[in-house]
PDB file of C-alpha atoms in Angstrom:
ATOM      1  CA  MET A   1     161.140 -23.694 203.218  1.00  0.00           C
ATOM      2  CA  MET A   2     160.456 -23.253 200.445  1.00  0.00           C
ATOM      3  CA  LYS A   3     161.664 -21.563 197.947  1.00  0.00           C
ATOM      4  CA  LYS A   4     160.213 -18.545 196.647  1.00  0.00           C
ATOM      5  CA  ALA A   5     160.057 -16.471 193.144  1.00  0.00           C
ATOM      6  CA  LEU A   6     157.366 -13.586 192.017  1.00  0.00           C
ATOM      7  CA  VAL A   7     156.909 -13.844 188.197  1.00  0.00           C
ATOM      8  CA  VAL A   8     155.863 -10.659 186.493  1.00  0.00           C
ATOM      9  CA  GLU A   9     154.045 -10.499 183.499  1.00  0.00           C
ATOM     10  CA  GLY A  10     154.678  -7.396 180.589  1.00  0.00           C
ATOM     11  CA  GLY A  11     151.763  -6.553 178.629  1.00  0.00           C
ATOM     12  CA  ALA A  12     153.493  -3.026 177.490  1.00  0.00           C
ATOM     13  CA  MET A  13     151.147   0.036 179.208  1.00  0.00           C
ATOM     14  CA  ARG A  14     149.488  -2.242 180.999  1.00  0.00           C
ATOM     15  CA  GLY A  15     152.542  -2.848 183.531  1.00  0.00           C
ATOM     16  CA  ILE A  16     150.706   0.219 185.142  1.00  0.00           C
ATOM     17  CA  PHE A  17     149.278  -1.951 186.749  1.00  0.00           C
ATOM     18  CA  ALA A  18     151.947  -4.367 188.014  1.00  0.00           C
ATOM     19  CA  SER A  19     154.180  -1.100 189.033  1.00  0.00           C
ATOM     20  CA  GLY A  20     151.399  -0.526 191.864  1.00  0.00           C
ATOM     21  CA  VAL A  21     151.643  -3.566 193.370  1.00  0.00           C
ATOM     22  CA  LEU A  22     155.388  -3.541 193.663  1.00  0.00           C
ATOM     23  CA  ASP A  23     155.291   0.043 195.071  1.00  0.00           C
ATOM     24  CA  SER A  24     153.056  -1.478 197.704  1.00  0.00           C
ATOM     25  CA  PHE A  25     155.505  -4.112 197.975  1.00  0.00           C
ATOM     26  CA  LEU A  26     158.018  -1.058 198.621  1.00  0.00           C
ATOM     27  CA  GLN A  27     156.105   0.554 201.340  1.00  0.00           C
ATOM     28  CA  HIS A  28     156.036  -2.988 203.440  1.00  0.00           C
ATOM     29  CA  GLU A  29     159.506  -3.616 202.945  1.00  0.00           C
ATOM     30  CA  TYR A  30     158.658  -6.801 201.600  1.00  0.00           C
ATOM     31  CA  ASN A  31     161.192  -8.569 199.794  1.00  0.00           C
ATOM     32  CA  PRO A  32     160.864 -12.201 200.033  1.00  0.00           C
ATOM     33  CA  PHE A  33     161.471 -13.735 197.269  1.00  0.00           C
ATOM     34  CA  ASP A  34     164.804 -16.153 196.322  1.00  0.00           C
ATOM     35  CA  PHE A  35     164.433 -14.778 193.213  1.00  0.00           C
ATOM     36  CA  VAL A  36     161.967 -13.018 190.524  1.00  0.00           C
ATOM     37  CA  MET A  37     161.472 -13.587 186.393  1.00  0.00           C
ATOM     38  CA  GLY A  38     159.920 -10.685 184.627  1.00  0.00           C
ATOM     39  CA  VAL A  39     158.686 -10.663 180.798  1.00  0.00           C
ATOM     40  CA  SER A  40     158.680  -6.939 178.781  1.00  0.00           C
ATOM     41  CA  ALA A  41     157.386  -3.928 180.821  1.00  0.00           C
ATOM     42  CA  GLY A  42     157.425  -6.718 183.681  1.00  0.00           C
ATOM     43  CA  ALA A  43     161.060  -6.633 183.816  1.00  0.00           C
ATOM     44  CA  SER A  44     161.260  -3.173 183.637  1.00  0.00           C
ATOM     45  CA  ASN A  45     159.288  -2.746 186.459  1.00  0.00           C
ATOM     46  CA  LEU A  46     161.145  -5.047 188.480  1.00  0.00           C
ATOM     47  CA  VAL A  47     163.870  -3.435 187.866  1.00  0.00           C
ATOM     48  CA  GLY A  48     162.863  -0.022 189.547  1.00  0.00           C
ATOM     49  CA  TYR A  49     161.454  -2.876 192.780  1.00  0.00           C
ATOM     50  CA  LEU A  50     164.834  -4.479 193.009  1.00  0.00           C
ATOM     51  CA  ALA A  51     166.673  -0.690 193.493  1.00  0.00           C
ATOM     52  CA  ASN A  52     164.277  -0.184 195.868  1.00  0.00           C
ATOM     53  CA  GLN A  53     163.431   3.453 193.782  1.00  0.00           C
ATOM     54  CA  PRO A  54     159.378   3.114 194.726  1.00  0.00           C
ATOM     55  CA  GLU A  55     157.697   5.403 191.238  1.00  0.00           C
ATOM     56  CA  ARG A  56     160.540   5.510 189.593  1.00  0.00           C
ATOM     57  CA  SER A  57     158.211   2.232 187.198  1.00  0.00           C
ATOM     58  CA  PHE A  58     155.765   4.838 186.962  1.00  0.00           C
ATOM     59  CA  ASN A  59     157.241   7.308 186.375  1.00  0.00           C
ATOM     60  CA  VAL A  60     159.024   6.069 183.760  1.00  0.00           C
ATOM     61  CA  ILE A  61     155.501   4.418 181.941  1.00  0.00           C
ATOM     62  CA  THR A  62     153.200   8.060 182.779  1.00  0.00           C
ATOM     63  CA  GLU A  63     156.081  10.075 181.685  1.00  0.00           C
ATOM     64  CA  LEU A  64     159.112   8.949 179.880  1.00  0.00           C
ATOM     65  CA  ALA A  65     156.892   5.690 177.742  1.00  0.00           C
ATOM     66  CA  THR A  66     153.526   8.368 177.070  1.00  0.00           C
ATOM     67  CA  SER A  67     155.923  10.953 174.811  1.00  0.00           C
ATOM     68  CA  ARG A  68     156.425  10.860 171.160  1.00  0.00           C
ATOM     69  CA  GLN A  69     160.087  10.269 171.569  1.00  0.00           C
ATOM     70  CA  PHE A  70     159.128   6.671 172.330  1.00  0.00           C
ATOM     71  CA  PHE A  71     155.783   6.260 171.078  1.00  0.00           C
ATOM     72  CA  ASN A  72     155.514   6.951 167.640  1.00  0.00           C
ATOM     73  CA  PRO A  73     152.611   6.674 164.997  1.00  0.00           C
ATOM     74  CA  LEU A  74     153.754   9.483 162.186  1.00  0.00           C
ATOM     75  CA  ARG A  75     157.679   7.436 162.488  1.00  0.00           C
ATOM     76  CA  PHE A  76     156.111   4.477 162.450  1.00  0.00           C
ATOM     77  CA  MET A  77     154.090   5.265 158.866  1.00  0.00           C
ATOM     78  CA  LYS A  78     157.491   6.795 157.351  1.00  0.00           C
ATOM     79  CA  GLY A  79     159.447   3.237 158.153  1.00  0.00           C
ATOM     80  CA  GLY A  80     160.465   3.748 161.541  1.00  0.00           C
ATOM     81  CA  ASP A  81     159.330   2.298 165.049  1.00  0.00           C
ATOM     82  CA  LEU A  82     156.550   2.283 166.421  1.00  0.00           C
ATOM     83  CA  VAL A  83     157.779   1.827 169.835  1.00  0.00           C
ATOM     84  CA  ASP A  84     161.241   3.073 170.523  1.00  0.00           C
ATOM     85  CA  VAL A  85     162.636   0.799 173.379  1.00  0.00           C
ATOM     86  CA  LYS A  86     166.379   1.270 173.143  1.00  0.00           C
ATOM     87  CA  TRP A  87     165.596   5.095 173.809  1.00  0.00           C
ATOM     88  CA  LEU A  88     162.896   4.091 176.437  1.00  0.00           C
ATOM     89  CA  ILE A  89     165.526   2.272 178.403  1.00  0.00           C
ATOM     90  CA  GLU A  90     168.366   4.264 178.130  1.00  0.00           C
ATOM     91  CA  GLU A  91     166.240   7.633 178.958  1.00  0.00           C
ATOM     92  CA  SER A  92     165.214   5.890 182.253  1.00  0.00           C
ATOM     93  CA  ASN A  93     168.977   4.957 183.377  1.00  0.00           C
ATOM     94  CA  ARG A  94     169.804   9.009 182.847  1.00  0.00           C
ATOM     95  CA  GLN A  95     166.307  10.313 184.318  1.00  0.00           C
ATOM     96  CA  TYR A  96     166.153   7.886 187.038  1.00  0.00           C
ATOM     97  CA  PRO A  97     169.811   5.302 187.851  1.00  0.00           C
ATOM     98  CA  ILE A  98     169.785   2.643 189.449  1.00  0.00           C
ATOM     99  CA  ASP A  99     171.955   0.639 192.615  1.00  0.00           C
ATOM    100  CA  GLU A 100     173.232  -2.105 190.494  1.00  0.00           C
ATOM    101  CA  ASP A 101     174.632  -3.305 193.225  1.00  0.00           C
ATOM    102  CA  LYS A 102     171.118  -3.243 194.308  1.00  0.00           C
ATOM    103  CA  VAL A 103     169.547  -4.287 191.858  1.00  0.00           C
ATOM    104  CA  PHE A 104     171.843  -7.107 189.837  1.00  0.00           C
ATOM    105  CA  ASN A 105     174.314  -8.671 193.292  1.00  0.00           C
ATOM    106  CA  HIS A 106     171.251  -9.687 195.324  1.00  0.00           C
ATOM    107  CA  ILE A 107     168.607 -12.069 194.194  1.00  0.00           C
ATOM    108  CA  PRO A 108     168.551 -13.916 190.851  1.00  0.00           C
ATOM    109  CA  PHE A 109     166.729 -11.461 188.385  1.00  0.00           C
ATOM    110  CA  PHE A 110     165.881 -13.350 185.618  1.00  0.00           C
ATOM    111  CA  ALA A 111     164.381 -12.036 181.863  1.00  0.00           C
ATOM    112  CA  VAL A 112     161.781 -14.092 178.964  1.00  0.00           C
ATOM    113  CA  ALA A 113     163.235 -13.160 175.723  1.00  0.00           C
ATOM    114  CA  THR A 114     161.929 -14.769 173.022  1.00  0.00           C
ATOM    115  CA  ASN A 115     164.948 -16.324 170.086  1.00  0.00           C
ATOM    116  CA  VAL A 116     164.731 -15.271 167.020  1.00  0.00           C
ATOM    117  CA  GLY A 117     166.255 -18.924 165.594  1.00  0.00           C
ATOM    118  CA  THR A 118     164.188 -21.304 167.680  1.00  0.00           C
ATOM    119  CA  GLY A 119     161.710 -19.496 168.373  1.00  0.00           C
ATOM    120  CA  ARG A 120     161.511 -20.842 171.904  1.00  0.00           C
ATOM    121  CA  ALA A 121     162.014 -18.720 175.161  1.00  0.00           C
ATOM    122  CA  ASP A 122     165.576 -18.117 176.873  1.00  0.00           C
ATOM    123  CA  TYR A 123     165.294 -17.124 180.577  1.00  0.00           C
ATOM    124  CA  TYR A 124     168.997 -15.242 181.021  1.00  0.00           C
ATOM    125  CA  ARG A 125     169.745 -12.955 184.346  1.00  0.00           C
ATOM    126  CA  ILE A 126     170.405  -9.943 184.217  1.00  0.00           C
ATOM    127  CA  THR A 127     173.729  -8.670 184.930  1.00  0.00           C
ATOM    128  CA  ALA A 128     175.439  -5.307 184.777  1.00  0.00           C
ATOM    129  CA  GLU A 129     176.921  -6.316 182.183  1.00  0.00           C
ATOM    130  CA  ASN A 130     174.513  -6.836 179.832  1.00  0.00           C
ATOM    131  CA  TYR A 131     171.254  -5.136 181.702  1.00  0.00           C
ATOM    132  CA  THR A 132     170.616  -2.995 178.569  1.00  0.00           C
ATOM    133  CA  LYS A 133     170.458  -4.701 175.984  1.00  0.00           C
ATOM    134  CA  ALA A 134     169.050  -7.234 177.956  1.00  0.00           C
ATOM    135  CA  LEU A 135     166.245  -5.279 179.033  1.00  0.00           C
ATOM    136  CA  GLU A 136     166.203  -4.604 175.175  1.00  0.00           C
ATOM    137  CA  ALA A 137     165.547  -8.567 173.956  1.00  0.00           C
ATOM    138  CA  THR A 138     162.397  -8.783 176.387  1.00  0.00           C
ATOM    139  CA  SER A 139     160.976  -6.037 175.309  1.00  0.00           C
ATOM    140  CA  ALA A 140     161.636  -5.533 171.242  1.00  0.00           C
ATOM    141  CA  LEU A 141     157.515  -6.166 170.730  1.00  0.00           C
ATOM    142  CA  PRO A 142     157.772  -7.617 167.065  1.00  0.00           C
ATOM    143  CA  ILE A 143     156.972  -5.118 163.848  1.00  0.00           C
ATOM    144  CA  ALA A 144     156.318  -2.660 166.620  1.00  0.00           C
ATOM    145  CA  TYR A 145     159.898  -1.560 167.249  1.00  0.00           C
ATOM    146  CA  LYS A 146     162.400  -2.738 164.182  1.00  0.00           C
ATOM    147  CA  HIS A 147     165.330  -3.594 165.519  1.00  0.00           C
ATOM    148  CA  THR A 148     166.595  -6.996 166.298  1.00  0.00           C
ATOM    149  CA  PRO A 149     168.967  -7.432 169.276  1.00  0.00           C
ATOM    150  CA  CYS A 150     171.706  -9.700 169.888  1.00  0.00           C
ATOM    151  CA  PHE A 151     173.872 -11.000 172.420  1.00  0.00           C
ATOM    152  CA  SER A 152     175.774 -13.561 173.897  1.00  0.00           C
ATOM    153  CA  GLY A 153     175.812 -14.550 170.264  1.00  0.00           C
ATOM    154  CA  GLU A 154     172.161 -15.337 169.930  1.00  0.00           C
ATOM    155  CA  CYS A 155     169.277 -12.303 168.526  1.00  0.00           C
ATOM    156  CA  TYR A 156     165.892 -11.899 170.116  1.00  0.00           C
ATOM    157  CA  THR A 157     161.961 -10.351 169.895  1.00  0.00           C
ATOM    158  CA  ASP A 158     159.546 -10.002 173.086  1.00  0.00           C
ATOM    159  CA  GLY A 159     159.654 -12.532 175.792  1.00  0.00           C
ATOM    160  CA  GLY A 160     155.840 -12.633 175.022  1.00  0.00           C
ATOM    161  CA  VAL A 161     155.915 -14.033 171.858  1.00  0.00           C
ATOM    162  CA  ALA A 162     157.305 -17.013 173.411  1.00  0.00           C
ATOM    163  CA  ASP A 163     156.112 -17.371 177.629  1.00  0.00           C
ATOM    164  CA  SER A 164     153.910 -14.455 178.800  1.00  0.00           C
ATOM    165  CA  ILE A 165     153.642 -15.273 181.967  1.00  0.00           C
ATOM    166  CA  PRO A 166     156.953 -17.769 182.997  1.00  0.00           C
ATOM    167  CA  VAL A 167     155.899 -19.638 185.988  1.00  0.00           C
ATOM    168  CA  ILE A 168     156.036 -22.792 185.082  1.00  0.00           C
ATOM    169  CA  GLU A 169     159.731 -21.937 184.961  1.00  0.00           C
ATOM    170  CA  ALA A 170     159.869 -20.870 188.252  1.00  0.00           C
ATOM    171  CA  TYR A 171     159.186 -23.706 189.081  1.00  0.00           C
ATOM    172  CA  ARG A 172     160.914 -25.739 187.007  1.00  0.00           C
ATOM    173  CA  ARG A 173     163.390 -23.608 189.002  1.00  0.00           C
ATOM    174  CA  GLY A 174     162.856 -24.870 192.425  1.00  0.00           C
ATOM    175  CA  ALA A 175     160.396 -22.242 193.133  1.00  0.00           C
ATOM    176  CA  ARG A 176     157.584 -23.804 195.084  1.00  0.00           C
ATOM    177  CA  ASP A 177     155.539 -20.700 196.728  1.00  0.00           C
ATOM    178  CA  ILE A 178     154.909 -18.438 193.368  1.00  0.00           C
ATOM    179  CA  THR A 179     153.762 -14.936 193.252  1.00  0.00           C
ATOM    180  CA  VAL A 180     152.409 -14.173 190.184  1.00  0.00           C
ATOM    181  CA  ILE A 181     151.423 -10.454 188.836  1.00  0.00           C
ATOM    182  CA  LEU A 182     148.943 -10.190 185.906  1.00  0.00           C
ATOM    183  CA  SER A 183     148.398  -7.737 183.922  1.00  0.00           C
ATOM    184  CA  HIS A 184     145.185  -8.979 182.474  1.00  0.00           C
ATOM    185  CA  PRO A 185     141.763  -8.940 184.770  1.00  0.00           C
ATOM    186  CA  LEU A 186     141.323 -13.304 186.477  1.00  0.00           C
ATOM    187  CA  SER A 187     138.778 -13.752 183.480  1.00  0.00           C
ATOM    188  CA  TYR A 188     140.452 -13.286 180.338  1.00  0.00           C
ATOM    189  CA  VAL A 189     141.701 -15.688 177.917  1.00  0.00           C
ATOM    190  CA  MET A 190     143.908 -15.645 174.601  1.00  0.00           C
ATOM    191  CA  LEU A 191     141.732 -16.123 171.359  1.00  0.00           C
ATOM    192  CA  PRO A 192     144.079 -17.745 168.632  1.00  0.00           C
ATOM    193  CA  PRO A 193     144.804 -15.329 165.794  1.00  0.00           C
ATOM    194  CA  LYS A 194     142.040 -15.303 163.256  1.00  0.00           C
ATOM    195  CA  THR A 195     144.509 -15.014 159.889  1.00  0.00           C
ATOM    196  CA  THR A 196     146.815 -16.854 160.607  1.00  0.00           C
ATOM    197  CA  TRP A 197     148.153 -16.523 157.026  1.00  0.00           C
ATOM    198  CA  LEU A 198     148.384 -12.882 158.003  1.00  0.00           C
ATOM    199  CA  THR A 199     150.848 -13.607 161.056  1.00  0.00           C
ATOM    200  CA  ARG A 200     153.060 -16.081 157.723  1.00  0.00           C
ATOM    201  CA  LYS A 201     153.381 -13.465 155.996  1.00  0.00           C
ATOM    202  CA  LEU A 202     154.452 -10.751 158.368  1.00  0.00           C
ATOM    203  CA  PHE A 203     157.452 -13.369 159.852  1.00  0.00           C
ATOM    204  CA  ALA A 204     157.918 -14.784 156.756  1.00  0.00           C
ATOM    205  CA  ARG A 205     161.666 -13.987 157.022  1.00  0.00           C
ATOM    206  CA  HIS A 206     161.265 -15.857 160.731  1.00  0.00           C
ATOM    207  CA  PRO A 207     159.262 -18.654 160.295  1.00  0.00           C
ATOM    208  CA  HIS A 208     159.733 -19.616 164.266  1.00  0.00           C
ATOM    209  CA  ILE A 209     158.719 -16.110 165.079  1.00  0.00           C
ATOM    210  CA  ALA A 210     155.952 -17.006 163.045  1.00  0.00           C
ATOM    211  CA  ARG A 211     154.795 -20.414 164.728  1.00  0.00           C
ATOM    212  CA  SER A 212     155.189 -18.648 168.201  1.00  0.00           C
ATOM    213  CA  MET A 213     153.151 -16.203 167.244  1.00  0.00           C
ATOM    214  CA  LEU A 214     150.496 -18.893 166.132  1.00  0.00           C
ATOM    215  CA  LEU A 215     151.059 -20.919 169.589  1.00  0.00           C
ATOM    216  CA  ARG A 216     151.155 -17.696 171.446  1.00  0.00           C
ATOM    217  CA  ALA A 217     147.484 -17.978 172.924  1.00  0.00           C
ATOM    218  CA  ARG A 218     147.965 -22.461 173.516  1.00  0.00           C
ATOM    219  CA  ASN A 219     150.930 -21.169 175.375  1.00  0.00           C
ATOM    220  CA  TYR A 220     149.467 -17.897 177.276  1.00  0.00           C
ATOM    221  CA  ASN A 221     146.391 -20.221 177.633  1.00  0.00           C
ATOM    222  CA  LYS A 222     148.613 -22.956 179.084  1.00  0.00           C
ATOM    223  CA  SER A 223     150.336 -20.798 182.235  1.00  0.00           C
ATOM    224  CA  LEU A 224     147.077 -20.012 183.445  1.00  0.00           C
ATOM    225  CA  ASP A 225     145.616 -23.787 183.776  1.00  0.00           C
ATOM    226  CA  PHE A 226     149.322 -24.226 185.251  1.00  0.00           C
ATOM    227  CA  ILE A 227     148.314 -21.772 188.112  1.00  0.00           C
ATOM    228  CA  ARG A 228     144.768 -22.559 188.244  1.00  0.00           C
ATOM    229  CA  HIS A 229     146.082 -26.246 188.783  1.00  0.00           C
ATOM    230  CA  PHE A 230     149.228 -26.469 190.228  1.00  0.00           C
ATOM    231  CA  PRO A 231     151.153 -29.614 191.139  1.00  0.00           C
ATOM    232  CA  GLU A 232     149.817 -30.591 194.970  1.00  0.00           C
ATOM    233  CA  ASP A 233     153.744 -29.556 196.509  1.00  0.00           C
ATOM    234  CA  ALA A 234     153.080 -25.797 196.053  1.00  0.00           C
ATOM    235  CA  VAL A 235     151.077 -22.971 196.078  1.00  0.00           C
ATOM    236  CA  ILE A 236     150.846 -20.492 193.359  1.00  0.00           C
ATOM    237  CA  ARG A 237     149.350 -16.560 194.563  1.00  0.00           C
ATOM    238  CA  VAL A 238     147.643 -14.340 191.875  1.00  0.00           C
ATOM    239  CA  ILE A 239     147.826 -10.525 191.657  1.00  0.00           C
ATOM    240  CA  ALA A 240     145.168  -9.553 188.857  1.00  0.00           C
ATOM    241  CA  PRO A 241     143.948  -6.516 188.450  1.00  0.00           C
ATOM    242  CA  PRO A 242     139.895  -6.175 188.795  1.00  0.00           C
ATOM    243  CA  GLU A 243     137.967  -6.080 185.522  1.00  0.00           C
ATOM    244  CA  ASN A 244     136.822  -3.141 185.889  1.00  0.00           C
ATOM    245  CA  PHE A 245     140.886  -2.166 184.897  1.00  0.00           C
ATOM    246  CA  ALA A 246     141.160  -0.400 181.693  1.00  0.00           C
ATOM    247  CA  VAL A 247     144.478  -0.110 180.391  1.00  0.00           C
ATOM    248  CA  LYS A 248     145.150  -1.159 176.904  1.00  0.00           C
ATOM    249  CA  ARG A 249     148.596  -2.381 175.659  1.00  0.00           C
ATOM    250  CA  LEU A 250     148.939   1.231 173.970  1.00  0.00           C
ATOM    251  CA  THR A 251     146.984   3.491 176.693  1.00  0.00           C
ATOM    252  CA  MET A 252     148.266   6.874 176.422  1.00  0.00           C
ATOM    253  CA  LYS A 253     145.977   8.715 178.597  1.00  0.00           C
ATOM    254  CA  LYS A 254     147.755   9.514 182.020  1.00  0.00           C
ATOM    255  CA  ASN A 255     144.337   9.430 183.995  1.00  0.00           C
ATOM    256  CA  MET A 256     143.685   5.946 183.026  1.00  0.00           C
ATOM    257  CA  LEU A 257     147.529   4.721 183.998  1.00  0.00           C
ATOM    258  CA  VAL A 258     146.849   7.270 187.116  1.00  0.00           C
ATOM    259  CA  GLU A 259     143.968   5.152 187.492  1.00  0.00           C
ATOM    260  CA  GLY A 260     145.916   1.612 186.947  1.00  0.00           C
ATOM    261  CA  TYR A 261     148.001   2.403 189.698  1.00  0.00           C
ATOM    262  CA  GLU A 262     146.151   2.811 192.090  1.00  0.00           C
ATOM    263  CA  MET A 263     144.562   0.237 191.523  1.00  0.00           C
ATOM    264  CA  GLY A 264     148.026  -1.910 191.272  1.00  0.00           C
ATOM    265  CA  LEU A 265     148.132  -0.329 194.750  1.00  0.00           C
ATOM    266  CA  ASN A 266     145.151  -1.427 196.361  1.00  0.00           C
ATOM    267  CA  SER A 267     146.059  -4.780 195.079  1.00  0.00           C
ATOM    268  CA  GLY A 268     149.403  -4.892 196.440  1.00  0.00           C
ATOM    269  CA  GLU A 269     147.832  -4.144 200.060  1.00  0.00           C
ATOM    270  CA  ARG A 270     145.418  -6.435 200.088  1.00  0.00           C
ATOM    271  CA  HIS A 271     147.679  -8.948 199.131  1.00  0.00           C
ATOM    272  CA  LEU A 272     150.086  -8.053 201.811  1.00  0.00           C
ATOM    273  CA  SER A 273     146.477  -8.976 204.230  1.00  0.00           C
ATOM    274  CA  HIS A 274     146.011 -12.209 203.148  1.00  0.00           C
ATOM    275  CA  ARG A 275     143.230 -11.787 200.886  1.00  0.00           C
ATOM    276  CA  PHE A 276     144.885 -12.474 198.118  1.00  0.00           C
ATOM    277  CA  ILE A 277     143.597 -15.057 195.362  1.00  0.00           C
ATOM    278  CA  THR A 278     145.515 -18.524 195.551  1.00  0.00           C
ATOM    279  CA  PHE A 279     144.173 -20.887 192.971  1.00  0.00           C
ATOM    280  CA  LYS A 280     143.107 -24.374 195.012  1.00  0.00           C
ATOM    281  CA  ASN A 281     142.737 -28.093 193.311  1.00  0.00           C
TER     282      ASN A 281
END
């Protein structure tokens, strides 16, 4: 039997789509996976899924992530955080507590963070002991979040910088039946930054992160190419937002978020009805 993995992309508020897909999985008690991997908002969405708490992620995104405590442009202009990642994690845990045994002691749960010292992706298993720091690390948006989460002797920034869609890592870990939930429509291709000098200037203190930012589009599109042309011994199933998915990274309009969530629910239903998309070599 092929080892099965679930990979969930991040994308900040775009994660509302994945929250809908995962809630549709919960409605059908669908969890055939041997391990799961998430990046940033994708990892946060997986908490609600593994905890078997429908609408937890929906509530976190639409109620907490749209609040001024989390997203505050005025605070950012005064030198603070544009997004307060630590507050969001702690408030989510306070308002929507999880059953730690369900989340951490059943199937392995991995998250991706970008190592500040190397600029490369680190893939770590989330446990009850590192849970809060690990989620902060994978979600620590560069520039927008001023803090640098550190644990286990390393410091990190957002996992999407080095590996937004860890499908190749899932394959490397032995998965041969991989379900990928994306945050962009299938037509999306990431373009390289136009102002490379600005990227180098913004991350002058962390040259390895600057390099990863400059290579991010190449690495992202490499993951998409792997999905489209996966090895012969594997199958990759893709669940992606429709072309009219309008949610952006920092969309705060609740009606748009609700619409994006419903798109996720519908896409999850189609997937479970075996009308999913599988790229073929």
